[in-house]
């Protein structure tokens, strides 16, 4: 059964794009297990675009490129399942995928059947090359129906980049997650812009259809397909923390076969993953410190009564941020307060004068999982 929490896994696109093959995918499945990522919750191994031949077979079916995947996709699926993991693949609602491989327009039911026969557990579904006049919502509902009736439990991962007001119709398609933005790149500017784009769509994610802020760039360090100039350690920490507080799916995009300790520590942070995967799936809310978009305090009420509070400094200068406990629903006059520890460092935080405050370097964050206690 599909777990109804933000999906977690690894995807080929960010680092490898068209340079994918069976060996890479199997090695990455191995690395997911041996590195402890699987234990931390990452379960899907997803082959993104560029896996197929440029033409369909005589029977109309998609054909895996035999040079890249010499044993076919069922073999890959079996191997991944043998490791206790799940297998994801990629197609697109238009006539071609974004990298111009055959896509599922007018072949939705056949393709869903093929994916089911191969043992696929997850389908990422892109938005390129839609024929003119074809409506995105209709095409997504079609694939949603095809997947729901294909005889296998396949998670539907919509990837329409927030286009055509995706948030208004995606919930009707059967998608379990939906991309709310354009593609991520491995740079601070990209990260910041993806976070800012969330402010107006916070109510539209959540259980059943999670808002996917795109695959993670943590640990890419400027290498690979979407590698630009890379980010600092503080920026990667802020990136992961924001995705977790905003309840995004967590799909790793770096080369996990060679990631360093710092990358692994970010990606497996138990406090942040616990917030992302909180069973209650409450939506986050944002208090903009001083009304400034560069200073979001992102808050989520968690299932056990804890409150996750993340202070983010998106500006280019150090900043001092604070929030009144009253604004978090914690009334001083009823004798209540919050205390907690920072997710990455363990630093303690308690209120002074019913106010929580932190000082942050540029492009940095602090996230506290806070307990409600009596004063
Ligand atoms: C689009 C998607 C990316 C990736 C590529 C593949 O750009 O948004 O995540 O899947 O297509 O071509």
Short mmCIF file of C-alpha atoms and ligand atoms in Angstrom, two decimals:
data_model
loop_
_atom_site.label_atom_id
_atom_site.label_comp_id
_atom_site.label_asym_id
_atom_site.label_seq_id
_atom_site.Cartn_x
_atom_site.Cartn_y
_atom_site.Cartn_z
CA UNK A 1 0.00 0.00 0.00
CA UNK A 2 1.06 3.57 -0.61
CA UNK A 3 2.03 5.29 2.61
CA UNK A 4 0.03 8.50 2.87
CA UNK A 5 2.93 10.69 3.94
CA UNK A 6 5.26 12.75 1.74
CA UNK A 7 7.07 10.22 -0.48
CA UNK A 8 10.83 9.84 0.06
CA UNK A 9 13.40 8.44 -2.33
CA UNK A 10 16.12 9.08 -4.89
CA UNK A 11 15.74 10.20 -8.52
CA UNK A 12 18.22 10.08 -11.42
CA UNK A 13 17.47 13.48 -12.97
CA UNK A 14 19.31 16.12 -10.95
CA UNK A 15 22.71 14.52 -11.34
CA UNK A 16 22.52 12.15 -14.29
CA UNK A 17 19.81 13.31 -16.75
CA UNK A 18 20.29 11.16 -19.91
CA UNK A 19 23.43 9.48 -18.56
CA UNK A 20 21.51 6.69 -16.89
CA UNK A 21 21.82 2.93 -17.04
CA UNK A 22 21.04 -0.24 -15.17
CA UNK A 23 24.34 -0.34 -13.32
CA UNK A 24 23.89 3.19 -11.97
CA UNK A 25 20.35 2.47 -10.82
CA UNK A 26 21.22 -0.83 -9.12
CA UNK A 27 24.29 0.70 -7.47
CA UNK A 28 22.16 3.57 -6.21
CA UNK A 29 19.64 1.12 -4.77
CA UNK A 30 22.55 -0.60 -3.00
CA UNK A 31 23.81 2.76 -1.73
CA UNK A 32 20.37 3.70 -0.43
CA UNK A 33 20.50 0.64 1.81
CA UNK A 34 24.19 0.60 2.80
CA UNK A 35 24.33 4.33 3.62
CA UNK A 36 21.40 4.19 6.03
CA UNK A 37 19.14 6.33 3.81
CA UNK A 38 16.62 3.51 3.54
CA UNK A 39 16.52 3.20 7.31
CA UNK A 40 15.91 6.96 7.50
CA UNK A 41 12.79 6.52 5.34
CA UNK A 42 13.90 6.85 1.71
CA UNK A 43 12.19 4.07 -0.24
CA UNK A 44 11.63 4.97 -3.92
CA UNK A 45 14.35 4.57 -6.58
CA UNK A 46 13.10 6.60 -9.53
CA UNK A 47 14.36 6.47 -13.11
CA UNK A 48 13.49 9.85 -14.64
CA UNK A 49 13.42 10.84 -18.33
CA UNK A 50 15.64 9.31 -21.08
CA UNK A 51 15.20 5.62 -20.27
CA UNK A 52 13.32 4.65 -23.47
CA UNK A 53 14.09 4.25 -27.14
CA UNK A 54 12.99 7.19 -29.32
CA UNK A 55 10.31 5.02 -30.98
CA UNK A 56 7.64 2.79 -29.53
CA UNK A 57 7.69 -0.92 -30.41
CA UNK A 58 5.48 -2.55 -33.08
CA UNK A 59 2.93 -3.38 -30.37
CA UNK A 60 2.72 0.32 -29.52
CA UNK A 61 4.49 -0.14 -26.20
CA UNK A 62 7.30 1.93 -24.75
CA UNK A 63 10.65 0.16 -25.12
CA UNK A 64 13.52 0.55 -22.65
CA UNK A 65 16.77 1.49 -24.37
CA UNK A 66 18.63 -1.86 -24.52
CA UNK A 67 22.01 -0.17 -24.25
CA UNK A 68 21.03 1.54 -21.02
CA UNK A 69 18.81 -1.18 -19.59
CA UNK A 70 19.95 -4.45 -21.21
CA UNK A 71 17.75 -6.66 -19.00
CA UNK A 72 14.63 -4.49 -19.28
CA UNK A 73 12.74 -2.71 -16.52
CA UNK A 74 11.18 -5.73 -14.82
CA UNK A 75 14.69 -6.87 -13.97
CA UNK A 76 15.47 -3.49 -12.42
CA UNK A 77 12.17 -3.55 -10.50
CA UNK A 78 12.86 -7.05 -9.17
CA UNK A 79 16.32 -6.06 -7.99
CA UNK A 80 14.99 -2.95 -6.25
CA UNK A 81 12.14 -4.89 -4.65
CA UNK A 82 14.66 -7.47 -3.48
CA UNK A 83 16.28 -4.72 -1.42
CA UNK A 84 12.96 -3.86 0.22
CA UNK A 85 12.71 -0.68 -1.87
CA UNK A 86 10.18 0.56 -4.43
CA UNK A 87 10.66 1.35 -8.10
CA UNK A 88 9.66 4.57 -9.85
CA UNK A 89 9.57 5.52 -13.52
CA UNK A 90 8.76 8.57 -15.62
CA UNK A 91 6.50 9.56 -18.47
CA UNK A 92 4.74 12.70 -19.67
CA UNK A 93 1.19 13.73 -20.60
CA UNK A 94 2.20 15.21 -23.96
CA UNK A 95 3.31 13.66 -27.23
CA UNK A 96 6.94 13.61 -26.08
CA UNK A 97 8.75 13.79 -22.76
CA UNK A 98 10.63 16.97 -21.94
CA UNK A 99 13.80 15.40 -23.38
CA UNK A 100 11.88 14.35 -26.52
CA UNK A 101 11.35 10.63 -25.85
CA UNK A 102 7.95 9.03 -26.52
CA UNK A 103 5.32 10.03 -23.96
CA UNK A 104 1.88 8.84 -22.93
CA UNK A 105 -0.55 11.17 -24.75
CA UNK A 106 -3.39 8.98 -26.07
CA UNK A 107 -1.58 5.87 -24.78
CA UNK A 108 -2.30 6.34 -21.10
CA UNK A 109 -4.04 3.02 -20.48
CA UNK A 110 -1.52 0.96 -22.44
CA UNK A 111 1.40 2.64 -20.68
CA UNK A 112 -0.12 2.23 -17.23
CA UNK A 113 -0.58 -1.47 -18.01
CA UNK A 114 3.03 -1.74 -19.16
CA UNK A 115 4.31 -0.03 -16.01
CA UNK A 116 2.17 -2.34 -13.87
CA UNK A 117 3.55 -5.41 -15.67
CA UNK A 118 7.09 -4.21 -15.06
CA UNK A 119 6.43 -3.88 -11.33
CA UNK A 120 6.53 -0.09 -11.17
CA UNK A 121 5.38 1.49 -7.88
CA UNK A 122 5.62 5.21 -8.70
CA UNK A 123 5.08 7.23 -11.87
CA UNK A 124 6.39 10.76 -12.29
CA UNK A 125 4.27 12.43 -14.95
CA UNK A 126 5.58 15.50 -16.75
CA UNK A 127 3.89 18.33 -18.66
CA UNK A 128 5.87 18.91 -21.88
CA UNK A 129 4.61 18.80 -25.48
CA UNK A 130 0.89 18.95 -24.72
CA UNK A 131 -0.94 19.10 -28.06
CA UNK A 132 -2.64 22.45 -28.50
CA UNK A 133 -6.19 22.29 -27.24
CA UNK A 134 -5.44 19.39 -24.88
CA UNK A 135 -6.21 20.45 -21.31
CA UNK A 136 -3.71 19.56 -18.58
CA UNK A 137 -6.37 18.62 -16.01
CA UNK A 138 -8.05 16.27 -18.48
CA UNK A 139 -4.79 14.55 -19.41
CA UNK A 140 -3.83 14.12 -15.77
CA UNK A 141 -7.25 12.75 -14.85
CA UNK A 142 -6.91 10.27 -17.68
CA UNK A 143 -3.58 8.98 -16.40
CA UNK A 144 -4.98 9.01 -12.86
CA UNK A 145 -7.77 6.69 -14.02
CA UNK A 146 -5.37 4.53 -16.00
CA UNK A 147 -3.17 4.04 -12.94
CA UNK A 148 -6.10 3.44 -10.60
CA UNK A 149 -7.39 0.69 -12.88
CA UNK A 150 -4.07 -0.92 -13.90
CA UNK A 151 -4.17 -3.57 -11.17
CA UNK A 152 -1.12 -2.31 -9.27
CA UNK A 153 -0.71 0.24 -6.52
CA UNK A 154 1.23 2.96 -8.38
CA UNK A 155 1.88 6.29 -6.73
CA UNK A 156 1.02 9.12 -9.13
CA UNK A 157 3.58 11.92 -8.99
CA UNK A 158 2.32 14.91 -10.99
CA UNK A 159 4.94 17.23 -12.47
CA UNK A 160 3.13 20.17 -14.06
CA UNK A 161 5.42 22.75 -12.41
CA UNK A 162 2.54 24.69 -10.86
CA UNK A 163 1.44 25.67 -14.40
CA UNK A 164 -2.18 26.40 -15.30
CA UNK A 165 -3.03 26.86 -11.60
CA UNK A 166 -2.13 23.22 -10.87
CA UNK A 167 -3.14 23.62 -7.23
CA UNK A 168 -6.78 24.15 -8.24
CA UNK A 169 -7.23 20.89 -10.15
CA UNK A 170 -4.47 18.47 -9.19
CA UNK A 171 -6.45 17.03 -6.27
CA UNK A 172 -9.08 15.76 -8.69
CA UNK A 173 -6.63 13.71 -10.75
CA UNK A 174 -5.62 11.09 -8.21
CA UNK A 175 -2.08 12.49 -7.93
CA UNK A 176 -0.41 11.76 -4.60
CA UNK A 177 2.04 14.63 -5.03
CA UNK A 178 2.33 17.58 -7.40
CA UNK A 179 5.18 19.82 -8.46
CA UNK A 180 4.34 23.38 -7.51
CA UNK A 181 7.27 25.09 -9.23
CA UNK A 182 9.64 25.02 -12.19
CA UNK A 183 12.85 23.01 -12.04
CA UNK A 184 15.34 23.35 -9.21
CA UNK A 185 19.01 24.18 -9.87
CA UNK A 186 21.94 23.81 -7.53
CA UNK A 187 22.26 27.45 -6.55
CA UNK A 188 21.09 29.73 -3.76
CA UNK A 189 19.00 31.83 -6.17
CA UNK A 190 17.03 28.77 -7.23
CA UNK A 191 16.45 27.64 -3.65
CA UNK A 192 15.30 31.04 -2.51
CA UNK A 193 12.93 31.45 -5.42
CA UNK A 194 11.33 28.03 -4.83
CA UNK A 195 10.75 28.89 -1.17
CA UNK A 196 9.25 32.32 -1.96
CA UNK A 197 6.86 30.71 -4.44
CA UNK A 198 5.31 28.65 -1.64
CA UNK A 199 3.92 31.56 0.35
CA UNK A 200 0.65 31.82 -1.55
CA UNK A 201 -0.06 28.10 -2.00
CA UNK A 202 0.44 26.71 1.49
CA UNK A 203 -3.17 25.54 1.93
CA UNK A 204 -3.11 23.38 -1.20
CA UNK A 205 -0.71 20.63 -0.15
CA UNK A 206 -1.13 18.06 2.55
CA UNK A 207 -2.31 14.53 2.98
CA UNK A 208 -3.37 12.73 -0.15
CA UNK A 209 -1.72 15.20 -2.51
CA UNK A 210 1.55 16.63 -1.23
CA UNK A 211 3.08 19.82 -2.63
CA UNK A 212 6.38 18.75 -4.21
CA UNK A 213 8.93 21.56 -4.16
CA UNK A 214 11.15 19.52 -6.51
CA UNK A 215 13.98 17.09 -5.97
CA UNK A 216 16.67 17.92 -3.46
CA UNK A 217 20.01 19.40 -4.46
CA UNK A 218 21.61 18.70 -1.06
CA UNK A 219 25.15 17.43 -1.65
CA UNK A 220 25.32 18.14 -5.38
CA UNK A 221 28.01 20.77 -4.85
CA UNK A 222 27.80 22.10 -8.38
CA UNK A 223 28.15 18.69 -10.05
CA UNK A 224 25.78 16.99 -12.47
CA UNK A 225 22.86 17.96 -14.67
CA UNK A 226 21.31 20.75 -12.56
CA UNK A 227 24.59 21.59 -10.85
CA UNK A 228 25.24 25.29 -11.28
CA UNK A 229 27.64 26.77 -8.77
CA UNK A 230 26.60 24.67 -5.81
CA UNK A 231 25.53 25.87 -2.36
CA UNK A 232 27.21 26.32 1.00
CA UNK A 233 26.65 23.90 3.88
CA UNK A 234 24.33 26.46 5.54
CA UNK A 235 22.32 26.77 2.33
CA UNK A 236 21.93 23.00 1.95
CA UNK A 237 20.84 22.79 5.60
CA UNK A 238 18.30 25.56 5.05
CA UNK A 239 17.07 23.84 1.88
CA UNK A 240 16.41 20.53 3.60
CA UNK A 241 14.82 22.20 6.63
CA UNK A 242 12.45 24.26 4.46
CA UNK A 243 11.35 21.21 2.45
CA UNK A 244 10.67 19.31 5.70
CA UNK A 245 8.75 22.12 7.39
CA UNK A 246 6.71 22.68 4.23
CA UNK A 247 5.87 18.96 4.07
CA UNK A 248 7.39 18.37 0.66
CA UNK A 249 8.21 14.94 -0.71
CA UNK A 250 11.94 14.31 -0.20
CA UNK A 251 13.52 12.97 -3.39
CA UNK A 252 17.30 13.02 -3.24
CA UNK A 253 19.10 14.24 -6.37
CA UNK A 254 22.82 13.90 -5.61
CA UNK A 255 25.00 10.88 -6.39
CA UNK A 256 24.38 8.86 -3.22
CA UNK A 257 27.12 6.38 -4.13
CA UNK A 258 29.73 8.98 -3.29
CA UNK A 259 28.04 11.44 -0.92
CA UNK A 260 30.10 12.76 1.99
CA UNK A 261 29.25 12.63 5.70
CA UNK A 262 27.97 16.20 5.79
CA UNK A 263 25.46 15.42 3.02
CA UNK A 264 24.37 12.20 4.68
CA UNK A 265 23.91 13.94 8.02
CA UNK A 266 21.62 16.53 6.46
CA UNK A 267 19.59 13.98 4.49
CA UNK A 268 19.09 11.70 7.49
CA UNK A 269 18.43 14.36 10.14
CA UNK A 270 15.89 12.53 12.32
CA UNK A 271 14.22 15.63 13.77
CA UNK A 272 13.56 17.19 10.37
CA UNK A 273 12.43 13.93 8.78
CA UNK A 274 10.13 13.47 11.78
CA UNK A 275 8.58 16.87 11.05
CA UNK A 276 8.23 16.15 7.33
CA UNK A 277 6.69 12.75 8.03
CA UNK A 278 4.47 13.81 10.92
CA UNK A 279 1.41 11.55 10.93
CA UNK A 280 -1.07 14.39 11.33
CA UNK A 281 -0.07 16.15 8.08
CA UNK A 282 -1.17 19.57 9.34
CA UNK A 283 -0.40 22.34 6.88
CA UNK A 284 2.38 24.76 7.74
CA UNK A 285 1.84 28.47 8.17
CA UNK A 286 4.27 31.34 7.78
CA UNK A 287 4.79 34.45 9.85
CA UNK A 288 6.90 36.96 7.93
CA UNK A 289 9.08 38.64 10.51
CA UNK A 290 8.66 42.42 10.18
CA UNK A 291 6.38 41.66 7.23
CA UNK A 292 9.49 40.82 5.20
CA UNK A 293 9.48 37.90 2.72
CA UNK A 294 13.16 37.31 3.43
CA UNK A 295 12.45 36.41 7.06
CA UNK A 296 9.87 33.61 7.10
CA UNK A 297 9.15 31.88 10.39
CA UNK A 298 7.63 28.60 9.23
CA UNK A 299 5.47 26.79 11.78
CA UNK A 300 3.73 23.42 11.90
CA UNK A 301 1.61 21.93 14.66
CA UNK A 302 2.54 18.27 15.04
CA UNK A 303 0.54 15.18 15.96
CA UNK A 304 1.78 14.89 19.56
CA UNK A 305 1.15 18.54 20.40
CA UNK A 306 4.72 19.67 19.65
CA UNK A 307 5.18 22.77 17.53
CA UNK A 308 7.88 22.91 14.84
CA UNK A 309 9.22 26.44 14.47
CA UNK A 310 11.75 27.28 11.76
CA UNK A 311 13.44 30.67 11.56
CA UNK A 312 14.82 31.38 8.08
CA UNK A 313 17.10 34.17 6.95
CA UNK A 314 16.81 34.38 3.16
CA UNK A 315 18.51 37.77 3.07
CA UNK A 316 22.17 38.40 2.28
CA UNK A 317 22.97 39.85 5.72
CA UNK A 318 22.91 38.45 9.27
CA UNK A 319 19.53 38.96 10.93
CA UNK A 320 17.89 38.91 14.33
CA UNK A 321 14.39 37.37 14.13
CA UNK A 322 11.75 36.89 16.78
CA UNK A 323 8.20 35.71 17.17
CA UNK A 324 5.77 36.17 20.04
CA UNK A 325 4.54 32.88 21.51
CA UNK A 326 1.03 34.33 21.45
CA UNK A 327 1.25 34.39 17.66
CA UNK A 328 1.89 30.63 17.73
CA UNK A 329 -1.27 29.95 19.77
CA UNK A 330 0.70 29.73 23.03
CA UNK A 331 -0.79 32.23 25.48
CA UNK A 332 1.48 33.51 28.21
CA UNK A 333 -1.61 34.56 30.18
CA UNK A 334 -2.77 30.93 30.33
CA UNK A 335 0.61 29.94 31.78
CA UNK A 336 1.94 28.18 28.67
CA UNK A 337 5.33 28.33 26.97
CA UNK A 338 7.50 26.48 24.45
CA UNK A 339 10.95 24.96 24.88
CA UNK A 340 12.97 23.03 22.35
CA UNK A 341 16.24 22.06 20.72
CA UNK A 342 17.60 22.99 17.33
CA UNK A 343 17.35 20.17 14.78
CA UNK A 344 20.94 20.30 13.51
CA UNK A 345 22.91 21.53 16.52
CA UNK A 346 20.88 20.64 19.61
CA UNK A 347 21.06 24.29 20.77
CA UNK A 348 18.34 25.00 23.32
CA UNK A 349 15.71 27.69 22.95
CA UNK A 350 13.21 29.04 25.47
CA UNK A 351 11.11 32.15 25.48
CA UNK A 352 12.19 35.38 27.11
CA UNK A 353 9.31 37.75 27.77
CA UNK A 354 7.04 35.30 25.91
CA UNK A 355 9.15 35.79 22.79
CA UNK A 356 11.34 33.31 20.90
CA UNK A 357 14.32 34.92 19.21
CA UNK A 358 17.38 33.85 17.24
CA UNK A 359 20.29 35.48 15.44
CA UNK A 360 21.14 33.98 12.06
CA UNK A 361 23.95 34.42 9.55
CA UNK A 362 22.90 35.15 5.95
CA UNK A 363 21.26 32.18 4.16
CA UNK A 364 20.91 30.20 7.38
CA UNK A 365 18.12 28.77 9.49
CA UNK A 366 17.37 27.30 12.90
CA UNK A 367 14.53 24.82 13.36
CA UNK A 368 13.16 23.85 16.75
CA UNK A 369 10.81 21.04 17.60
CA UNK A 370 9.21 22.63 20.67
CA UNK A 371 7.30 21.15 23.59
CA UNK A 372 4.40 22.96 25.10
CA UNK A 373 4.94 23.23 28.87
CA UNK A 374 3.61 25.13 31.84
CA UNK A 375 5.48 28.27 32.78
C1 LIG B 1 11.10 18.45 -16.55
C2 LIG B 1 10.89 18.11 -15.08
C3 LIG B 1 12.20 17.64 -14.48
C4 LIG B 1 12.72 16.43 -15.24
C5 LIG B 1 12.84 16.77 -16.73
C6 LIG B 1 13.14 15.55 -17.57
O1 LIG B 1 11.92 19.55 -16.71
O2 LIG B 1 10.39 19.21 -14.37
O3 LIG B 1 12.04 17.31 -13.12
O4 LIG B 1 11.85 15.34 -15.05
O5 LIG B 1 11.64 17.35 -17.23
O6 LIG B 1 13.24 15.85 -18.94
#
